[in-house]
mmCIF file with all atom_site columns, C-alpha atoms in Angstrom:
data_model
loop_
_atom_site.group_PDB
_atom_site.id
_atom_site.type_symbol
_atom_site.label_atom_id
_atom_site.label_alt_id
_atom_site.label_comp_id
_atom_site.label_asym_id
_atom_site.label_entity_id
_atom_site.label_seq_id
_atom_site.pdbx_PDB_ins_code
_atom_site.Cartn_x
_atom_site.Cartn_y
_atom_site.Cartn_z
_atom_site.occupancy
_atom_site.B_iso_or_equiv
_atom_site.pdbx_formal_charge
_atom_site.auth_seq_id
_atom_site.auth_comp_id
_atom_site.auth_asym_id
_atom_site.auth_atom_id
_atom_site.pdbx_PDB_model_num
ATOM 1   C CA . GLY A 1 1   ? 80.807  55.752 152.201 1.00 59.00 ? 7   GLY A CA 1
ATOM 2   C CA . ALA A 1 2   ? 78.042  58.323 152.413 1.00 83.00 ? 8   ALA A CA 1
ATOM 3   C CA . GLY A 1 3   ? 79.013  61.957 152.140 1.00 93.00 ? 9   GLY A CA 1
ATOM 4   C CA . VAL A 1 4   ? 77.514  65.013 153.791 1.00 96.00 ? 10  VAL A CA 1
ATOM 5   C CA . SER A 1 5   ? 73.827  65.270 153.063 1.00 96.00 ? 11  SER A CA 1
ATOM 6   C CA . GLN A 1 6   ? 71.597  68.313 153.309 1.00 97.00 ? 12  GLN A CA 1
ATOM 7   C CA . SER A 1 7   ? 67.855  68.756 153.180 1.00 97.00 ? 13  SER A CA 1
ATOM 8   C CA . PRO A 1 8   ? 65.850  70.109 151.610 1.00 97.00 ? 14  PRO A CA 1
ATOM 9   C CA . SER A 1 9   ? 67.783  70.644 148.394 1.00 96.00 ? 15  SER A CA 1
ATOM 10  C CA . ASN A 1 10  ? 65.565  73.596 147.550 1.00 97.00 ? 16  ASN A CA 1
ATOM 11  C CA . LYS A 1 11  ? 63.367  75.760 149.756 1.00 97.00 ? 17  LYS A CA 1
ATOM 12  C CA . VAL A 1 12  ? 61.098  78.572 148.645 1.00 98.00 ? 18  VAL A CA 1
ATOM 13  C CA . THR A 1 13  ? 59.529  80.636 151.386 1.00 97.00 ? 19  THR A CA 1
ATOM 14  C CA . GLU A 1 14  ? 57.754  83.908 151.871 1.00 97.00 ? 20  GLU A CA 1
ATOM 15  C CA . LYS A 1 15  ? 59.338  86.899 153.521 1.00 97.00 ? 21  LYS A CA 1
ATOM 16  C CA . GLY A 1 16  ? 58.801  86.797 157.270 1.00 97.00 ? 22  GLY A CA 1
ATOM 17  C CA . LYS A 1 17  ? 58.515  83.018 157.565 1.00 98.00 ? 23  LYS A CA 1
ATOM 18  C CA . ASP A 1 18  ? 60.940  80.851 159.545 1.00 98.00 ? 24  ASP A CA 1
ATOM 19  C CA . VAL A 1 19  ? 62.955  78.109 157.838 1.00 98.00 ? 25  VAL A CA 1
ATOM 20  C CA . GLU A 1 20  ? 64.995  75.157 159.073 1.00 98.00 ? 26  GLU A CA 1
ATOM 21  C CA . LEU A 1 21  ? 67.819  73.648 157.068 1.00 98.00 ? 27  LEU A CA 1
ATOM 22  C CA . ARG A 1 22  ? 69.256  70.267 157.976 1.00 97.00 ? 28  ARG A CA 1
ATOM 23  C CA . CYS A 1 23  ? 72.761  68.848 157.687 1.00 97.00 ? 29  CYS A CA 1
ATOM 24  C CA . ASP A 1 24  ? 73.806  65.223 158.193 1.00 96.00 ? 30  ASP A CA 1
ATOM 25  C CA . PRO A 1 25  ? 77.608  65.122 158.437 1.00 95.00 ? 31  PRO A CA 1
ATOM 26  C CA . ILE A 1 26  ? 79.832  62.201 157.596 1.00 94.00 ? 32  ILE A CA 1
ATOM 27  C CA . SER A 1 27  ? 79.644  59.659 160.394 1.00 91.00 ? 33  SER A CA 1
ATOM 28  C CA . GLY A 1 28  ? 82.388  60.144 162.950 1.00 89.00 ? 34  GLY A CA 1
ATOM 29  C CA . HIS A 1 29  ? 83.319  63.653 161.840 1.00 91.00 ? 35  HIS A CA 1
ATOM 30  C CA . THR A 1 30  ? 83.700  65.853 164.878 1.00 91.00 ? 36  THR A CA 1
ATOM 31  C CA . ALA A 1 31  ? 83.628  69.298 163.292 1.00 93.00 ? 37  ALA A CA 1
ATOM 32  C CA . LEU A 1 32  ? 80.707  70.816 161.412 1.00 95.00 ? 38  LEU A CA 1
ATOM 33  C CA . TYR A 1 33  ? 80.525  74.128 159.553 1.00 96.00 ? 39  TYR A CA 1
ATOM 34  C CA . TRP A 1 34  ? 77.798  76.199 157.944 1.00 97.00 ? 40  TRP A CA 1
ATOM 35  C CA . TYR A 1 35  ? 78.525  78.591 155.072 1.00 96.00 ? 41  TYR A CA 1
ATOM 36  C CA . ARG A 1 36  ? 76.401  80.845 152.911 1.00 96.00 ? 42  ARG A CA 1
ATOM 37  C CA . GLN A 1 37  ? 77.066  81.253 149.192 1.00 94.00 ? 43  GLN A CA 1
ATOM 38  C CA . SER A 1 38  ? 75.290  84.098 147.484 1.00 90.00 ? 44  SER A CA 1
ATOM 39  C CA . LEU A 1 39  ? 74.883  84.044 143.700 1.00 81.00 ? 45  LEU A CA 1
ATOM 40  C CA . GLY A 1 40  ? 78.274  84.243 142.029 1.00 73.00 ? 46  GLY A CA 1
ATOM 41  C CA . GLN A 1 41  ? 80.009  84.933 145.322 1.00 79.00 ? 47  GLN A CA 1
ATOM 42  C CA . GLY A 1 42  ? 82.426  83.142 147.564 1.00 85.00 ? 48  GLY A CA 1
ATOM 43  C CA . LEU A 1 43  ? 81.568  81.223 150.690 1.00 92.00 ? 49  LEU A CA 1
ATOM 44  C CA . GLU A 1 44  ? 80.739  83.200 153.809 1.00 93.00 ? 50  GLU A CA 1
ATOM 45  C CA . PHE A 1 45  ? 81.420  81.459 157.130 1.00 93.00 ? 51  PHE A CA 1
ATOM 46  C CA . LEU A 1 46  ? 78.425  81.333 159.453 1.00 96.00 ? 52  LEU A CA 1
ATOM 47  C CA . ILE A 1 47  ? 79.041  78.975 162.383 1.00 95.00 ? 53  ILE A CA 1
ATOM 48  C CA . TYR A 1 48  ? 81.385  76.163 163.474 1.00 93.00 ? 54  TYR A CA 1
ATOM 49  C CA . PHE A 1 49  ? 80.810  73.264 165.875 1.00 94.00 ? 55  PHE A CA 1
ATOM 50  C CA . GLN A 1 50  ? 83.753  71.275 167.253 1.00 91.00 ? 56  GLN A CA 1
ATOM 51  C CA . GLY A 1 51  ? 82.943  68.304 169.438 1.00 86.00 ? 57  GLY A CA 1
ATOM 52  C CA . ASN A 1 52  ? 81.386  69.337 172.726 1.00 84.00 ? 58  ASN A CA 1
ATOM 53  C CA . SER A 1 53  ? 82.910  72.823 172.710 1.00 88.00 ? 59  SER A CA 1
ATOM 54  C CA . ALA A 1 54  ? 80.813  75.951 172.524 1.00 90.00 ? 60  ALA A CA 1
ATOM 55  C CA . PRO A 1 55  ? 80.132  76.772 168.871 1.00 92.00 ? 61  PRO A CA 1
ATOM 56  C CA . ASP A 1 56  ? 81.915  79.623 167.104 1.00 93.00 ? 62  ASP A CA 1
ATOM 57  C CA . LYS A 1 57  ? 79.015  81.858 166.074 1.00 94.00 ? 63  LYS A CA 1
ATOM 58  C CA . SER A 1 58  ? 81.143  84.757 164.903 1.00 92.00 ? 64  SER A CA 1
ATOM 59  C CA . GLY A 1 59  ? 79.900  84.587 161.298 1.00 93.00 ? 65  GLY A CA 1
ATOM 60  C CA . LEU A 1 60  ? 76.167  84.711 161.941 1.00 96.00 ? 66  LEU A CA 1
ATOM 61  C CA . PRO A 1 61  ? 74.924  87.895 160.229 1.00 94.00 ? 67  PRO A CA 1
ATOM 62  C CA . SER A 1 62  ? 72.116  88.667 162.654 1.00 95.00 ? 68  SER A CA 1
ATOM 63  C CA . ASP A 1 63  ? 70.222  87.279 165.640 1.00 96.00 ? 69  ASP A CA 1
ATOM 64  C CA . ARG A 1 64  ? 67.654  85.877 163.200 1.00 98.00 ? 70  ARG A CA 1
ATOM 65  C CA . PHE A 1 65  ? 70.163  83.129 162.456 1.00 98.00 ? 71  PHE A CA 1
ATOM 66  C CA . SER A 1 66  ? 70.825  80.268 164.856 1.00 97.00 ? 72  SER A CA 1
ATOM 67  C CA . ALA A 1 67  ? 72.092  76.726 164.662 1.00 97.00 ? 73  ALA A CA 1
ATOM 68  C CA . GLU A 1 68  ? 72.286  73.695 166.857 1.00 95.00 ? 74  GLU A CA 1
ATOM 69  C CA . ARG A 1 69  ? 73.963  70.350 166.667 1.00 94.00 ? 75  ARG A CA 1
ATOM 70  C CA . THR A 1 70  ? 72.284  67.495 168.465 1.00 85.00 ? 76  THR A CA 1
ATOM 71  C CA . GLY A 1 71  ? 74.228  64.530 169.812 1.00 82.00 ? 77  GLY A CA 1
ATOM 72  C CA . GLY A 1 72  ? 77.360  65.663 168.035 1.00 78.00 ? 78  GLY A CA 1
ATOM 73  C CA . SER A 1 73  ? 75.878  64.691 164.685 1.00 90.00 ? 79  SER A CA 1
ATOM 74  C CA . VAL A 1 74  ? 72.961  66.269 162.837 1.00 95.00 ? 80  VAL A CA 1
ATOM 75  C CA . SER A 1 75  ? 72.813  70.054 162.685 1.00 97.00 ? 81  SER A CA 1
ATOM 76  C CA . THR A 1 76  ? 69.938  72.422 161.977 1.00 97.00 ? 82  THR A CA 1
ATOM 77  C CA . LEU A 1 77  ? 70.349  76.002 160.792 1.00 98.00 ? 83  LEU A CA 1
ATOM 78  C CA . THR A 1 78  ? 67.301  78.132 161.574 1.00 98.00 ? 84  THR A CA 1
ATOM 79  C CA . ILE A 1 79  ? 66.541  81.470 159.985 1.00 98.00 ? 85  ILE A CA 1
ATOM 80  C CA . GLN A 1 80  ? 63.716  83.397 161.614 1.00 98.00 ? 86  GLN A CA 1
ATOM 81  C CA . ARG A 1 81  ? 61.641  86.074 159.912 1.00 98.00 ? 87  ARG A CA 1
ATOM 82  C CA . THR A 1 82  ? 63.361  85.494 156.582 1.00 98.00 ? 88  THR A CA 1
ATOM 83  C CA . GLN A 1 83  ? 64.278  88.458 154.399 1.00 97.00 ? 89  GLN A CA 1
ATOM 84  C CA . GLN A 1 84  ? 64.913  88.562 150.666 1.00 96.00 ? 90  GLN A CA 1
ATOM 85  C CA . GLU A 1 85  ? 68.626  89.124 151.273 1.00 95.00 ? 91  GLU A CA 1
ATOM 86  C CA . ASP A 1 86  ? 68.740  85.714 152.973 1.00 96.00 ? 92  ASP A CA 1
ATOM 87  C CA . SER A 1 87  ? 68.290  84.096 149.554 1.00 96.00 ? 93  SER A CA 1
ATOM 88  C CA . ALA A 1 88  ? 71.423  82.048 148.916 1.00 96.00 ? 94  ALA A CA 1
ATOM 89  C CA . VAL A 1 89  ? 72.805  78.521 148.898 1.00 96.00 ? 95  VAL A CA 1
ATOM 90  C CA . TYR A 1 90  ? 73.530  77.304 152.410 1.00 98.00 ? 96  TYR A CA 1
ATOM 91  C CA . LEU A 1 91  ? 76.376  74.806 152.535 1.00 97.00 ? 97  LEU A CA 1
ATOM 92  C CA . CYS A 1 92  ? 77.300  72.467 155.329 1.00 97.00 ? 98  CYS A CA 1
ATOM 93  C CA . ALA A 1 93  ? 80.704  70.852 155.711 1.00 96.00 ? 99  ALA A CA 1
ATOM 94  C CA . SER A 1 94  ? 82.184  68.360 158.141 1.00 95.00 ? 100 SER A CA 1
ATOM 95  C CA . ARG A 1 95  ? 85.743  67.507 159.083 1.00 93.00 ? 101 ARG A CA 1
ATOM 96  C CA . PRO A 1 96  ? 87.204  64.471 160.822 1.00 90.00 ? 102 PRO A CA 1
ATOM 97  C CA . ALA A 1 97  ? 89.134  64.561 164.064 1.00 85.00 ? 103 ALA A CA 1
ATOM 98  C CA . GLY A 1 98  ? 92.909  64.554 163.866 1.00 81.00 ? 104 GLY A CA 1
ATOM 99  C CA . GLY A 1 99  ? 95.332  66.573 161.829 1.00 74.00 ? 105 GLY A CA 1
ATOM 100 C CA . SER A 1 100 ? 93.422  66.861 158.551 1.00 81.00 ? 106 SER A CA 1
ATOM 101 C CA . TYR A 1 101 ? 92.090  70.301 157.714 1.00 87.00 ? 107 TYR A CA 1
ATOM 102 C CA . GLU A 1 102 ? 90.017  69.096 154.759 1.00 91.00 ? 108 GLU A CA 1
ATOM 103 C CA . GLN A 1 103 ? 86.362  70.008 154.945 1.00 93.00 ? 109 GLN A CA 1
ATOM 104 C CA . PHE A 1 104 ? 83.859  67.792 153.148 1.00 95.00 ? 110 PHE A CA 1
ATOM 105 C CA . PHE A 1 105 ? 80.938  69.730 151.754 1.00 96.00 ? 111 PHE A CA 1
ATOM 106 C CA . GLY A 1 106 ? 77.348  68.755 151.178 1.00 96.00 ? 112 GLY A CA 1
ATOM 107 C CA . PRO A 1 107 ? 75.468  69.765 148.020 1.00 96.00 ? 113 PRO A CA 1
ATOM 108 C CA . GLY A 1 108 ? 73.797  72.699 149.741 1.00 96.00 ? 114 GLY A CA 1
ATOM 109 C CA . THR A 1 109 ? 70.259  73.971 150.228 1.00 97.00 ? 115 THR A CA 1
ATOM 110 C CA . ARG A 1 110 ? 69.129  76.667 147.817 1.00 97.00 ? 116 ARG A CA 1
ATOM 111 C CA . LEU A 1 111 ? 66.911  79.087 149.760 1.00 97.00 ? 117 LEU A CA 1
ATOM 112 C CA . THR A 1 112 ? 64.705  81.543 147.901 1.00 97.00 ? 118 THR A CA 1
ATOM 113 C CA . VAL A 1 113 ? 62.800  84.151 149.883 1.00 97.00 ? 119 VAL A CA 1
ATOM 114 C CA . LEU A 1 114 ? 59.981  85.751 147.916 1.00 96.00 ? 120 LEU A CA 1
ATOM 115 C CA . GLN B 2 1   ? 87.053  93.923 154.887 1.00 51.00 ? 13  GLN B CA 1
ATOM 116 C CA . GLN B 2 2   ? 87.914  91.395 152.218 1.00 60.00 ? 14  GLN B CA 1
ATOM 117 C CA . GLN B 2 3   ? 90.671  89.258 153.711 1.00 87.00 ? 15  GLN B CA 1
ATOM 118 C CA . VAL B 2 4   ? 91.215  87.044 150.666 1.00 94.00 ? 16  VAL B CA 1
ATOM 119 C CA . LYS B 2 5   ? 91.173  88.579 147.197 1.00 95.00 ? 17  LYS B CA 1
ATOM 120 C CA . GLN B 2 6   ? 90.920  86.219 144.240 1.00 96.00 ? 18  GLN B CA 1
ATOM 121 C CA . SER B 2 7   ? 91.427  87.032 140.565 1.00 96.00 ? 19  SER B CA 1
ATOM 122 C CA . PRO B 2 8   ? 90.313  86.818 137.857 1.00 96.00 ? 20  PRO B CA 1
ATOM 123 C CA . GLN B 2 9   ? 86.575  86.397 138.390 1.00 95.00 ? 21  GLN B CA 1
ATOM 124 C CA . SER B 2 10  ? 86.333  84.364 135.210 1.00 96.00 ? 22  SER B CA 1
ATOM 125 C CA . LEU B 2 11  ? 88.704  82.736 132.790 1.00 96.00 ? 23  LEU B CA 1
ATOM 126 C CA . ILE B 2 12  ? 88.369  81.148 129.371 1.00 97.00 ? 24  ILE B CA 1
ATOM 127 C CA . VAL B 2 13  ? 91.155  78.870 128.181 1.00 97.00 ? 25  VAL B CA 1
ATOM 128 C CA . GLN B 2 14  ? 91.561  76.570 125.226 1.00 97.00 ? 26  GLN B CA 1
ATOM 129 C CA . LYS B 2 15  ? 91.938  72.851 125.760 1.00 97.00 ? 27  LYS B CA 1
ATOM 130 C CA . GLY B 2 16  ? 95.558  72.080 126.477 1.00 97.00 ? 28  GLY B CA 1
ATOM 131 C CA . GLY B 2 17  ? 96.275  75.572 127.747 1.00 97.00 ? 29  GLY B CA 1
ATOM 132 C CA . ILE B 2 18  ? 97.293  76.765 131.204 1.00 97.00 ? 30  ILE B CA 1
ATOM 133 C CA . SER B 2 19  ? 94.807  78.266 133.651 1.00 96.00 ? 31  SER B CA 1
ATOM 134 C CA . ILE B 2 20  ? 96.228  80.548 136.324 1.00 97.00 ? 32  ILE B CA 1
ATOM 135 C CA . ILE B 2 21  ? 94.250  81.845 139.288 1.00 98.00 ? 33  ILE B CA 1
ATOM 136 C CA . ASN B 2 22  ? 95.695  84.170 141.904 1.00 98.00 ? 34  ASN B CA 1
ATOM 137 C CA . CYS B 2 23  ? 94.890  84.884 145.518 1.00 97.00 ? 35  CYS B CA 1
ATOM 138 C CA . ALA B 2 24  ? 96.210  87.485 147.925 1.00 97.00 ? 36  ALA B CA 1
ATOM 139 C CA . TYR B 2 25  ? 95.667  87.552 151.654 1.00 96.00 ? 37  TYR B CA 1
ATOM 140 C CA . GLU B 2 26  ? 96.268  89.993 154.480 1.00 93.00 ? 38  GLU B CA 1
ATOM 141 C CA . ASN B 2 27  ? 96.324  87.976 157.677 1.00 87.00 ? 39  ASN B CA 1
ATOM 142 C CA . THR B 2 28  ? 99.813  86.667 158.421 1.00 87.00 ? 40  THR B CA 1
ATOM 143 C CA . ALA B 2 29  ? 98.335  84.197 160.916 1.00 88.00 ? 41  ALA B CA 1
ATOM 144 C CA . PHE B 2 30  ? 96.924  82.061 158.096 1.00 91.00 ? 42  PHE B CA 1
ATOM 145 C CA . ASP B 2 31  ? 98.719  78.707 158.102 1.00 90.00 ? 43  ASP B CA 1
ATOM 146 C CA . TYR B 2 32  ? 97.034  76.501 155.506 1.00 94.00 ? 44  TYR B CA 1
ATOM 147 C CA . PHE B 2 33  ? 96.011  77.383 151.971 1.00 96.00 ? 45  PHE B CA 1
ATOM 148 C CA . PRO B 2 34  ? 93.651  75.041 150.088 1.00 96.00 ? 46  PRO B CA 1
ATOM 149 C CA . TRP B 2 35  ? 92.023  75.303 146.705 1.00 97.00 ? 47  TRP B CA 1
ATOM 150 C CA . TYR B 2 36  ? 88.495  73.965 146.282 1.00 97.00 ? 48  TYR B CA 1
ATOM 151 C CA . GLN B 2 37  ? 86.767  73.011 143.028 1.00 97.00 ? 49  GLN B CA 1
ATOM 152 C CA . GLN B 2 38  ? 83.014  73.366 142.654 1.00 95.00 ? 50  GLN B CA 1
ATOM 153 C CA . PHE B 2 39  ? 80.815  72.021 139.866 1.00 95.00 ? 51  PHE B CA 1
ATOM 154 C CA . PRO B 2 40  ? 77.302  73.415 139.326 1.00 92.00 ? 52  PRO B CA 1
ATOM 155 C CA . GLY B 2 41  ? 74.822  72.061 141.844 1.00 90.00 ? 53  GLY B CA 1
ATOM 156 C CA . LYS B 2 42  ? 77.538  70.483 143.964 1.00 92.00 ? 54  LYS B CA 1
ATOM 157 C CA . GLY B 2 43  ? 79.386  71.489 147.071 1.00 93.00 ? 55  GLY B CA 1
ATOM 158 C CA . PRO B 2 44  ? 83.058  72.475 146.822 1.00 95.00 ? 56  PRO B CA 1
ATOM 159 C CA . ALA B 2 45  ? 85.636  69.685 147.004 1.00 96.00 ? 57  ALA B CA 1
ATOM 160 C CA . LEU B 2 46  ? 89.258  69.951 148.053 1.00 95.00 ? 58  LEU B CA 1
ATOM 161 C CA . LEU B 2 47  ? 91.578  69.985 145.045 1.00 97.00 ? 59  LEU B CA 1
ATOM 162 C CA . ILE B 2 48  ? 95.023  70.691 146.472 1.00 96.00 ? 60  ILE B CA 1
ATOM 163 C CA . ALA B 2 49  ? 96.462  72.470 149.507 1.00 95.00 ? 61  ALA B CA 1
ATOM 164 C CA . ILE B 2 50  ? 99.762  73.902 150.704 1.00 95.00 ? 62  ILE B CA 1
ATOM 165 C CA . ARG B 2 51  ? 101.330 74.948 153.987 1.00 91.00 ? 63  ARG B CA 1
ATOM 166 C CA . PRO B 2 52  ? 103.455 78.128 154.223 1.00 89.00 ? 64  PRO B CA 1
ATOM 167 C CA . ASP B 2 53  ? 106.726 76.288 154.775 1.00 91.00 ? 65  ASP B CA 1
ATOM 168 C CA . VAL B 2 54  ? 106.922 75.233 151.110 1.00 93.00 ? 66  VAL B CA 1
ATOM 169 C CA . SER B 2 55  ? 106.878 77.360 147.973 1.00 94.00 ? 67  SER B CA 1
ATOM 170 C CA . GLU B 2 56  ? 105.317 74.911 145.550 1.00 96.00 ? 68  GLU B CA 1
ATOM 171 C CA . LYS B 2 57  ? 103.200 71.779 145.542 1.00 96.00 ? 69  LYS B CA 1
ATOM 172 C CA . LYS B 2 58  ? 102.257 69.735 142.511 1.00 96.00 ? 70  LYS B CA 1
ATOM 173 C CA . GLU B 2 59  ? 99.600  67.051 142.178 1.00 95.00 ? 71  GLU B CA 1
ATOM 174 C CA . GLY B 2 60  ? 99.140  65.812 138.649 1.00 96.00 ? 72  GLY B CA 1
ATOM 175 C CA . ARG B 2 61  ? 98.168  68.744 136.430 1.00 97.00 ? 73  ARG B CA 1
ATOM 176 C CA . PHE B 2 62  ? 97.528  71.039 139.395 1.00 97.00 ? 74  PHE B CA 1
ATOM 177 C CA . THR B 2 63  ? 100.247 73.158 141.034 1.00 97.00 ? 75  THR B CA 1
ATOM 178 C CA . ILE B 2 64  ? 100.121 75.664 143.859 1.00 97.00 ? 76  ILE B CA 1
ATOM 179 C CA . SER B 2 65  ? 102.798 78.348 143.953 1.00 96.00 ? 77  SER B CA 1
ATOM 180 C CA . PHE B 2 66  ? 103.136 80.136 147.282 1.00 96.00 ? 78  PHE B CA 1
ATOM 181 C CA . ASN B 2 67  ? 104.926 83.428 148.002 1.00 94.00 ? 79  ASN B CA 1
ATOM 182 C CA . LYS B 2 68  ? 104.916 84.018 151.741 1.00 93.00 ? 80  LYS B CA 1
ATOM 183 C CA . SER B 2 69  ? 106.633 87.416 151.661 1.00 93.00 ? 81  SER B CA 1
ATOM 184 C CA . ALA B 2 70  ? 104.155 88.749 149.111 1.00 95.00 ? 82  ALA B CA 1
ATOM 185 C CA . LYS B 2 71  ? 101.210 87.034 150.861 1.00 95.00 ? 83  LYS B CA 1
ATOM 186 C CA . GLN B 2 72  ? 100.097 85.582 147.554 1.00 96.00 ? 84  GLN B CA 1
ATOM 187 C CA . PHE B 2 73  ? 99.474  82.130 146.165 1.00 97.00 ? 85  PHE B CA 1
ATOM 188 C CA . SER B 2 74  ? 98.260  80.823 142.871 1.00 98.00 ? 86  SER B CA 1
ATOM 189 C CA . LEU B 2 75  ? 96.775  77.746 141.229 1.00 98.00 ? 87  LEU B CA 1
ATOM 190 C CA . HIS B 2 76  ? 98.094  76.581 137.891 1.00 98.00 ? 88  HIS B CA 1
ATOM 191 C CA . ILE B 2 77  ? 96.114  74.052 135.866 1.00 97.00 ? 89  ILE B CA 1
ATOM 192 C CA . MET B 2 78  ? 98.343  72.580 133.190 1.00 97.00 ? 90  MET B CA 1
ATOM 193 C CA . ASP B 2 79  ? 96.985  70.956 130.011 1.00 97.00 ? 91  ASP B CA 1
ATOM 194 C CA . SER B 2 80  ? 93.492  72.238 130.861 1.00 97.00 ? 92  SER B CA 1
ATOM 195 C CA . GLN B 2 81  ? 90.648  69.889 129.897 1.00 97.00 ? 93  GLN B CA 1
ATOM 196 C CA . PRO B 2 82  ? 86.931  70.563 129.343 1.00 96.00 ? 94  PRO B CA 1
ATOM 197 C CA . GLY B 2 83  ? 86.255  68.528 132.488 1.00 96.00 ? 95  GLY B CA 1
ATOM 198 C CA . ASP B 2 84  ? 88.180  71.154 134.461 1.00 97.00 ? 96  ASP B CA 1
ATOM 199 C CA . SER B 2 85  ? 85.434  73.681 133.718 1.00 97.00 ? 97  SER B CA 1
ATOM 200 C CA . ALA B 2 86  ? 84.235  74.636 137.188 1.00 97.00 ? 98  ALA B CA 1
ATOM 201 C CA . THR B 2 87  ? 84.449  77.360 139.792 1.00 96.00 ? 99  THR B CA 1
ATOM 202 C CA . TYR B 2 88  ? 87.636  77.432 141.828 1.00 97.00 ? 100 TYR B CA 1
ATOM 203 C CA . PHE B 2 89  ? 87.952  78.940 145.290 1.00 96.00 ? 101 PHE B CA 1
ATOM 204 C CA . CYS B 2 90  ? 91.110  79.682 147.193 1.00 97.00 ? 102 CYS B CA 1
ATOM 205 C CA . ALA B 2 91  ? 90.893  79.665 150.963 1.00 96.00 ? 103 ALA B CA 1
ATOM 206 C CA . CYS B 2 92  ? 93.029  80.454 153.977 1.00 95.00 ? 104 CYS B CA 1
ATOM 207 C CA . LYS B 2 93  ? 92.886  78.878 157.404 1.00 93.00 ? 105 LYS B CA 1
ATOM 208 C CA . ALA B 2 94  ? 93.590  80.642 160.675 1.00 84.00 ? 106 ALA B CA 1
ATOM 209 C CA . ALA B 2 95  ? 93.395  79.347 164.228 1.00 76.00 ? 107 ALA B CA 1
ATOM 210 C CA . GLY B 2 96  ? 90.174  77.550 165.041 1.00 72.00 ? 108 GLY B CA 1
ATOM 211 C CA . ASN B 2 97  ? 90.154  75.675 161.754 1.00 81.00 ? 109 ASN B CA 1
ATOM 212 C CA . LYS B 2 98  ? 87.933  78.224 160.050 1.00 86.00 ? 110 LYS B CA 1
ATOM 213 C CA . LEU B 2 99  ? 88.418  78.847 156.340 1.00 91.00 ? 111 LEU B CA 1
ATOM 214 C CA . THR B 2 100 ? 88.183  82.280 154.745 1.00 92.00 ? 112 THR B CA 1
ATOM 215 C CA . PHE B 2 101 ? 87.353  81.933 151.066 1.00 94.00 ? 113 PHE B CA 1
ATOM 216 C CA . GLY B 2 102 ? 88.155  84.049 148.057 1.00 94.00 ? 114 GLY B CA 1
ATOM 217 C CA . GLY B 2 103 ? 85.362  85.196 145.765 1.00 93.00 ? 115 GLY B CA 1
ATOM 218 C CA . GLY B 2 104 ? 85.815  82.380 143.258 1.00 95.00 ? 116 GLY B CA 1
ATOM 219 C CA . THR B 2 105 ? 86.957  82.075 139.642 1.00 96.00 ? 117 THR B CA 1
ATOM 220 C CA . ARG B 2 106 ? 84.753  80.547 137.003 1.00 96.00 ? 118 ARG B CA 1
ATOM 221 C CA . VAL B 2 107 ? 86.927  78.622 134.547 1.00 97.00 ? 119 VAL B CA 1
ATOM 222 C CA . LEU B 2 108 ? 85.683  77.559 131.131 1.00 97.00 ? 120 LEU B CA 1
ATOM 223 C CA . VAL B 2 109 ? 87.873  75.266 129.053 1.00 97.00 ? 121 VAL B CA 1
ATOM 224 C CA . LYS B 2 110 ? 86.921  75.318 125.383 1.00 96.00 ? 122 LYS B CA 1
ATOM 225 C CA . PRO B 2 111 ? 87.451  72.109 123.396 1.00 92.00 ? 123 PRO B CA 1
#
């Protein structure tokens, strides 16, 4: 079956512009996560959606970052007034309902802020 | 505060050798410890995972050793192959199903 997909795969933007990154999770997966991976670094948790519960936004680095998940499926991560330090790979992962803790990752969106 | 410390940052091993990667954590509430493998241009993929009630788990050439009292766990890759060349991340899960990742180890297996 299809895995997690993300678009665009690459995004180059100018400092101060807004960007939207999209994640299509695996069909039927109830949990969705966003992470940020800076060059040569580990994964930094950003936000977590679980079903219809309020999202866990505890990892968002500033109020310039926001995310939504429509209809319990597709999610969009928005970064307003981008800064050069926002340059990173943004990864989305989804997880099925039930007892499995495995997260299935998409290929990521590489964001470059000039 | 770095909750999960992973070492080494990089590792070079000859084909057929053993790769060992270590992780240490601080939060005793962590209750699930996976290792993820990431190839360039791809997202991480689950390799193997362990719960704190066992001290070792083996799947093929990959083994996790877990020391609860020391709050450490490690990944051993036996008979390393060039196809194992990738970046490996340890992670720890707390309540809420959030993963905290280590900084990653880049492994290069030389033929």
